[in-house]
Short mmCIF file of N, CA and C in Angstrom, two decimals:
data_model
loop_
_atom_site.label_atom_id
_atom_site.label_comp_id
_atom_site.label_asym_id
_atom_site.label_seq_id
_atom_site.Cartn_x
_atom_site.Cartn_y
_atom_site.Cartn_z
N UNK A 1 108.79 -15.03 -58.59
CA UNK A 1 108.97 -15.48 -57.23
C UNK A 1 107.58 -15.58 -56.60
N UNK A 2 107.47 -16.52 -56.25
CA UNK A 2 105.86 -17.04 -55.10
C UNK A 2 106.21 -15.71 -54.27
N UNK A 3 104.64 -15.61 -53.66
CA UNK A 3 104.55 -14.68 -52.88
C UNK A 3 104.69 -15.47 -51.28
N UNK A 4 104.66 -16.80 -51.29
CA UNK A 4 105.24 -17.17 -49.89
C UNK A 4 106.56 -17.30 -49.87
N UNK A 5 107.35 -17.06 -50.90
CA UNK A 5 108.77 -17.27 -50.77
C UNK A 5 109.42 -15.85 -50.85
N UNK A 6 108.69 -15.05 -51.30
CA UNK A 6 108.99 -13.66 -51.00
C UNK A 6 109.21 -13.21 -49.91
N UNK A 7 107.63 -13.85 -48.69
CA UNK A 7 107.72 -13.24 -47.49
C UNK A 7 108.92 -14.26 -46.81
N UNK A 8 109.18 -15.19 -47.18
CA UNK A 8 110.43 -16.11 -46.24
C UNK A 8 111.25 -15.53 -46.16
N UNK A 9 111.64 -14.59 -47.54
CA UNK A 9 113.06 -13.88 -48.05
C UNK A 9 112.88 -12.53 -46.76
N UNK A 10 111.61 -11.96 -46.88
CA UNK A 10 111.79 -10.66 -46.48
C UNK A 10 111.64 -10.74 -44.67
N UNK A 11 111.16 -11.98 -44.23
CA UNK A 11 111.39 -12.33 -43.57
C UNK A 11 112.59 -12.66 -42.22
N UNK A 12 113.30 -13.26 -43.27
CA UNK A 12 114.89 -13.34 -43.00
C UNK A 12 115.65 -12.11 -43.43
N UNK A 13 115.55 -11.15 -44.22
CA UNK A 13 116.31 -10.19 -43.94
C UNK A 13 116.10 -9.19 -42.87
N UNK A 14 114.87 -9.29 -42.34
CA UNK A 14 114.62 -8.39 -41.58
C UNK A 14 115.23 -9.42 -40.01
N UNK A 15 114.74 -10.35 -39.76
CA UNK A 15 115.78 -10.86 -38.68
C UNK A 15 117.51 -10.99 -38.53
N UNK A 16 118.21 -10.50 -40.01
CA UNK A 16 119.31 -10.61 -40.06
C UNK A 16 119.76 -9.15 -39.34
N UNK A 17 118.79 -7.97 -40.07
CA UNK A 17 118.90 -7.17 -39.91
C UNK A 17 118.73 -6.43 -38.39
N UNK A 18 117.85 -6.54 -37.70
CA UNK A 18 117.92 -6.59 -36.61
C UNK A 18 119.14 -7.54 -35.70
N UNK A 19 118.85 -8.64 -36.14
CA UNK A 19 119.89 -9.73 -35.25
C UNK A 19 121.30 -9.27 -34.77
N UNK A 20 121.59 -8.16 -35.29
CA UNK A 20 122.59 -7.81 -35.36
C UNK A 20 122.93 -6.73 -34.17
N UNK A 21 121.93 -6.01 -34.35
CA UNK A 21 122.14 -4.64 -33.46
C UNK A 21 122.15 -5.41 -31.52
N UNK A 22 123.00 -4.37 -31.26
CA UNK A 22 123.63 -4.92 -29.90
C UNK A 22 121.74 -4.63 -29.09
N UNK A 23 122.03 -5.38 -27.98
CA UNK A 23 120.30 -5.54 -27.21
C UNK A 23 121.09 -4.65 -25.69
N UNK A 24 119.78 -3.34 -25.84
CA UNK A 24 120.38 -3.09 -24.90
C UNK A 24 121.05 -2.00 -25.30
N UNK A 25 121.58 -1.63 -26.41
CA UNK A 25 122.88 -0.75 -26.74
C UNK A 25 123.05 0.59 -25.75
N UNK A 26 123.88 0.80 -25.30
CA UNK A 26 123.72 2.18 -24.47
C UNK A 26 123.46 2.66 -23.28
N UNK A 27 122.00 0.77 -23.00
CA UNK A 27 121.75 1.04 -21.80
C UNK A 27 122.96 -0.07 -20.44
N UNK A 28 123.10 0.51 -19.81
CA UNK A 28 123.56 0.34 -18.41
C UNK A 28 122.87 -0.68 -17.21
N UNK A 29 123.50 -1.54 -16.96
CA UNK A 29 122.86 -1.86 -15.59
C UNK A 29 123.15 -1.39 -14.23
N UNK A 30 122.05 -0.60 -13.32
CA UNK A 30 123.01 0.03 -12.60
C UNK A 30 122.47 -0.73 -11.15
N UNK A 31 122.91 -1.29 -10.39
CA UNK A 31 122.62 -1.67 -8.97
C UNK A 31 122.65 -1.20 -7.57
N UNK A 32 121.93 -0.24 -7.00
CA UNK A 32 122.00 0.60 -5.84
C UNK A 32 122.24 -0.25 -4.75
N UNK A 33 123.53 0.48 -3.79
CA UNK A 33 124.00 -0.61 -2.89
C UNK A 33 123.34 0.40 -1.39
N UNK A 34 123.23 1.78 -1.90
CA UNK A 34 122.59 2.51 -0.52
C UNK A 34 123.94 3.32 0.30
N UNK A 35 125.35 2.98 -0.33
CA UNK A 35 126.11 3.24 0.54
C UNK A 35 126.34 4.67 0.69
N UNK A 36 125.95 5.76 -1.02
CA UNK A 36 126.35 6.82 -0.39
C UNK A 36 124.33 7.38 -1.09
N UNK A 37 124.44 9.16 -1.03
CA UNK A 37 123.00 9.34 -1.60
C UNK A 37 123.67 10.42 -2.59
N UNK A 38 124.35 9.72 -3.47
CA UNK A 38 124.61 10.10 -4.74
C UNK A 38 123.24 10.20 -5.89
N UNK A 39 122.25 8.78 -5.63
CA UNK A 39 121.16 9.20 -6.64
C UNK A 39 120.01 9.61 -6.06
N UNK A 40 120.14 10.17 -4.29
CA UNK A 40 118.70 10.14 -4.34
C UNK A 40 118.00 11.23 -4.38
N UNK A 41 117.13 11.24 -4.58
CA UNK A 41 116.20 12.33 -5.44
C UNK A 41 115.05 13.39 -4.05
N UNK A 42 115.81 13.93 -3.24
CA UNK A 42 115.57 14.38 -1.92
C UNK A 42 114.08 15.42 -2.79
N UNK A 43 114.45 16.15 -3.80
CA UNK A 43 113.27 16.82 -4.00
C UNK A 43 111.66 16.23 -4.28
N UNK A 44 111.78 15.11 -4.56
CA UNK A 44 110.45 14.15 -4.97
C UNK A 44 110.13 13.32 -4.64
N UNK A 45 111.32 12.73 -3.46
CA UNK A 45 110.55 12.02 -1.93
C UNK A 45 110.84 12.41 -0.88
N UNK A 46 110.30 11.93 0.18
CA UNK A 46 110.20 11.79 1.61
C UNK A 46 110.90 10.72 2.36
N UNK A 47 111.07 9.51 1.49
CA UNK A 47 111.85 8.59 1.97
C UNK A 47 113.06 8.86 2.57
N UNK A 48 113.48 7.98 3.67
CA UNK A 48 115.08 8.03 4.27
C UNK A 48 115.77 7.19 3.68
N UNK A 49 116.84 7.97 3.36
CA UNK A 49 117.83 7.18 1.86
C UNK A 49 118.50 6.76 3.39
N UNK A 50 119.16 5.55 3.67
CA UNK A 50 119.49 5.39 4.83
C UNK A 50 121.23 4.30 4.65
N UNK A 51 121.55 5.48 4.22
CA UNK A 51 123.46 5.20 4.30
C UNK A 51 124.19 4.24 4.92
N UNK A 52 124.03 4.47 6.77
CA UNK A 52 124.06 3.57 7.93
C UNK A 52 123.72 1.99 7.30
N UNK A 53 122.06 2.12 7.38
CA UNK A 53 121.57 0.72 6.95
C UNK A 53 121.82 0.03 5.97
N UNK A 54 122.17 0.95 4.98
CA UNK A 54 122.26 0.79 3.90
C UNK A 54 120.97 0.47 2.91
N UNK A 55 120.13 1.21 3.64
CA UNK A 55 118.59 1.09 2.54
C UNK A 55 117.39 2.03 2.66
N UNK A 56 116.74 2.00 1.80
CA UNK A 56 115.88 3.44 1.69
C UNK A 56 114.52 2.94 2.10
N UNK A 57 113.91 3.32 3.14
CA UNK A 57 112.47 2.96 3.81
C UNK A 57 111.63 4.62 3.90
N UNK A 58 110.15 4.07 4.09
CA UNK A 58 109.31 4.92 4.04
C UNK A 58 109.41 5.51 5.53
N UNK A 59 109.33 6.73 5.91
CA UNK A 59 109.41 7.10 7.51
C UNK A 59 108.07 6.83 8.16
N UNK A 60 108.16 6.60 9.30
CA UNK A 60 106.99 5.69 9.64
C UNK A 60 106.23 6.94 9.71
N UNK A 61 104.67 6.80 9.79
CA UNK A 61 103.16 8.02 9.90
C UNK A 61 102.44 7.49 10.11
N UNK A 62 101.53 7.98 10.86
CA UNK A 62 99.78 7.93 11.74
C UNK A 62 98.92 7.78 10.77
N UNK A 63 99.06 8.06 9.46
CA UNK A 63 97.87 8.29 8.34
C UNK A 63 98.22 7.81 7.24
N UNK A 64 97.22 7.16 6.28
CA UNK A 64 97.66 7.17 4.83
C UNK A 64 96.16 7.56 3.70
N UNK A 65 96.70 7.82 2.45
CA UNK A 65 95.80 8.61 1.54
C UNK A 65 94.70 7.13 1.19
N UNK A 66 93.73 7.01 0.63
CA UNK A 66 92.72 6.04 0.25
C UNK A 66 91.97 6.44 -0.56
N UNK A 67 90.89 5.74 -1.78
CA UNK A 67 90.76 6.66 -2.53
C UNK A 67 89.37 7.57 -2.01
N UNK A 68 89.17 7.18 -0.87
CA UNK A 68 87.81 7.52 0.13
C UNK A 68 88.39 9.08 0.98
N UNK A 69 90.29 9.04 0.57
CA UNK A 69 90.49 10.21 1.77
C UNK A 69 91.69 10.12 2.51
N UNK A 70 91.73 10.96 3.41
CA UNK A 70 92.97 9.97 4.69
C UNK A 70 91.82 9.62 5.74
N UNK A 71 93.17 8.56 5.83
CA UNK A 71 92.52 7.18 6.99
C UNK A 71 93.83 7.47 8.18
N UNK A 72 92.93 8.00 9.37
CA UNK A 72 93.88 8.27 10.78
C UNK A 72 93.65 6.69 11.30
N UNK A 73 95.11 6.08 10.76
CA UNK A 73 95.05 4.70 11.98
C UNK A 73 95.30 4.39 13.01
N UNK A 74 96.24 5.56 13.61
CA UNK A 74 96.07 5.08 15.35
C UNK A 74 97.26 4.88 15.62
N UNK A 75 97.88 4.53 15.05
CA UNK A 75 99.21 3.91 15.27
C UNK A 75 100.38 3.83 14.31
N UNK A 76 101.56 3.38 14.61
CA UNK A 76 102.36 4.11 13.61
C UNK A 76 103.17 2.89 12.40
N UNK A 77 102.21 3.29 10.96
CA UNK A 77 102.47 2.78 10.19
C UNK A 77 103.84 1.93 9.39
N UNK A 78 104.25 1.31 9.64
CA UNK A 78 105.45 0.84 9.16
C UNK A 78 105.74 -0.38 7.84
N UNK A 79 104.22 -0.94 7.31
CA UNK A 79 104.28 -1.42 6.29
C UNK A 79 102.44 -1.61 5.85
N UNK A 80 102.54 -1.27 4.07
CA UNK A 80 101.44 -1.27 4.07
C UNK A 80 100.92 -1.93 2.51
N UNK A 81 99.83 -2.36 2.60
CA UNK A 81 99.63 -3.46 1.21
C UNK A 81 98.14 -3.45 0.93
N UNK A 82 97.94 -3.10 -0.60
CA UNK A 82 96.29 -2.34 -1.26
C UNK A 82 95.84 -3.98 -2.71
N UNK A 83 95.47 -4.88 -2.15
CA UNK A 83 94.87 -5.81 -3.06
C UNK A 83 94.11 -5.83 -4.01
N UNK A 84 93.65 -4.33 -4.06
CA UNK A 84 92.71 -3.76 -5.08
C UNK A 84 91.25 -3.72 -4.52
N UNK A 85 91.12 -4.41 -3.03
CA UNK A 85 89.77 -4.09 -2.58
C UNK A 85 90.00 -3.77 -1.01
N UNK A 86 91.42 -4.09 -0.33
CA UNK A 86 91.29 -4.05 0.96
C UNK A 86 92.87 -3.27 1.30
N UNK A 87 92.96 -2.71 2.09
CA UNK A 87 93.99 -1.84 2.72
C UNK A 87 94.93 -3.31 3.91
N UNK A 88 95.95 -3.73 3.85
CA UNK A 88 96.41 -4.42 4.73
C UNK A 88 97.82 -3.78 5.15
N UNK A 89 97.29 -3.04 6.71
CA UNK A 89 98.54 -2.01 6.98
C UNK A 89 99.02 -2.63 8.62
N UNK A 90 100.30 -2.89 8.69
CA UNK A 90 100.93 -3.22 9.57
C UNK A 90 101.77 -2.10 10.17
N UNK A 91 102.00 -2.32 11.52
CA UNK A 91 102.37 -0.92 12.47
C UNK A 91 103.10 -1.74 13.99
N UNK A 92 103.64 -0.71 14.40
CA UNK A 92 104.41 -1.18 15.33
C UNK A 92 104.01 -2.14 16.84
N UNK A 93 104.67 -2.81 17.33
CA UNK A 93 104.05 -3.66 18.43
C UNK A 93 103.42 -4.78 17.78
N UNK A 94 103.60 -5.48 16.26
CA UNK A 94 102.64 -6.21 15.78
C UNK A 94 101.43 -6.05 15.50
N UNK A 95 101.06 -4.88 15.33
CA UNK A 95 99.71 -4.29 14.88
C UNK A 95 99.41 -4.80 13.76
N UNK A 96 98.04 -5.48 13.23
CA UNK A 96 97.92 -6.00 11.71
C UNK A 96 96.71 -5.68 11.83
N UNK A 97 96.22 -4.72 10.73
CA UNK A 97 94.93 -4.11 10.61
C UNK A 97 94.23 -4.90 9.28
N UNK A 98 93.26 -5.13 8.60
CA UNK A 98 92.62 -4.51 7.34
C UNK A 98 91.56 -3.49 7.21
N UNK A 99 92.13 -2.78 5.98
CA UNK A 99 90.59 -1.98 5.97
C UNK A 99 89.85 -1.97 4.69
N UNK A 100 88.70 -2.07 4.30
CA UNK A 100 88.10 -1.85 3.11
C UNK A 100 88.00 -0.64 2.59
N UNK A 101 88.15 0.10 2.84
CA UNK A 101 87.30 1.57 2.71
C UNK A 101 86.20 2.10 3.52
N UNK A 102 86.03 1.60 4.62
CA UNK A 102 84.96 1.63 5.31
C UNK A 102 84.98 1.04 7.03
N UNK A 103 85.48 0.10 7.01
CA UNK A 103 85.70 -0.55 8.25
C UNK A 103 86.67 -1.36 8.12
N UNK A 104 87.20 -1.19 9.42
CA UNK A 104 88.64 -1.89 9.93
C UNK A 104 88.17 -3.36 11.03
N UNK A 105 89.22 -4.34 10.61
CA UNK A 105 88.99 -5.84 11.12
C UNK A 105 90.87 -5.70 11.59
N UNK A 106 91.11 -6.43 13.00
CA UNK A 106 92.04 -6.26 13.63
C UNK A 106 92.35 -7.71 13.34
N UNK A 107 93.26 -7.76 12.61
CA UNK A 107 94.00 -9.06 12.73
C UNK A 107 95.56 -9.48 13.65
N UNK A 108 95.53 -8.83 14.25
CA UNK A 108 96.81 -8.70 15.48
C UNK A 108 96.34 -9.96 16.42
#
């Protein structure tokens, strides 16, 4: 037997062999609807699992960690976004900050 017709052979048995096994086997899809706090994990966050709303948000705070430290922003944080060079943190009343690590530019 050629040694390229060997690997065709061993080839195809090994895709038969696999091809077969279920994808996935065992695992579950599971979809959180928020309605009760059956999964949530109260010891290893802070988040409000929020039943009512039906959704889990960060509780709003004055401060966040950076790798410079905490940064006191003034105001109260309610969404926040790290581009890999700039801090872009939004806060209540339409507040839109950036920060580098160093200095803050008010984009409000």
């Amino acid at each position: 037997m050629s040694g390229k017709l060997r690997k065709i052979k061993i080839a195809l048995l090994i895709f038969f062999a696999f091809g077969f096994l279920p994808i996935g086997a065992g695992a579950g899809v599971f979809n959180e609807d928020f309605n009760s706090t059956d999964y949530r994990d109260a010891a290893n966050t802070t988040a409000d699992w929020n039943i009512t709303r039906q959704r889990v948000q960060l509780k709003p705070t004055f401060n966040f960690t950076q790798p410079g430290g905490l940064v006191n922003w003034g105001g109260e944080i309610q969404a926040i976004h790290y581009s890999g060079t700039n801090w872009l943190v939004g806060g209540k009343g339409a507040k839109l900050n950036q920060y580098n690590g160093a200095n803050w530019v008010s984009l409000s």
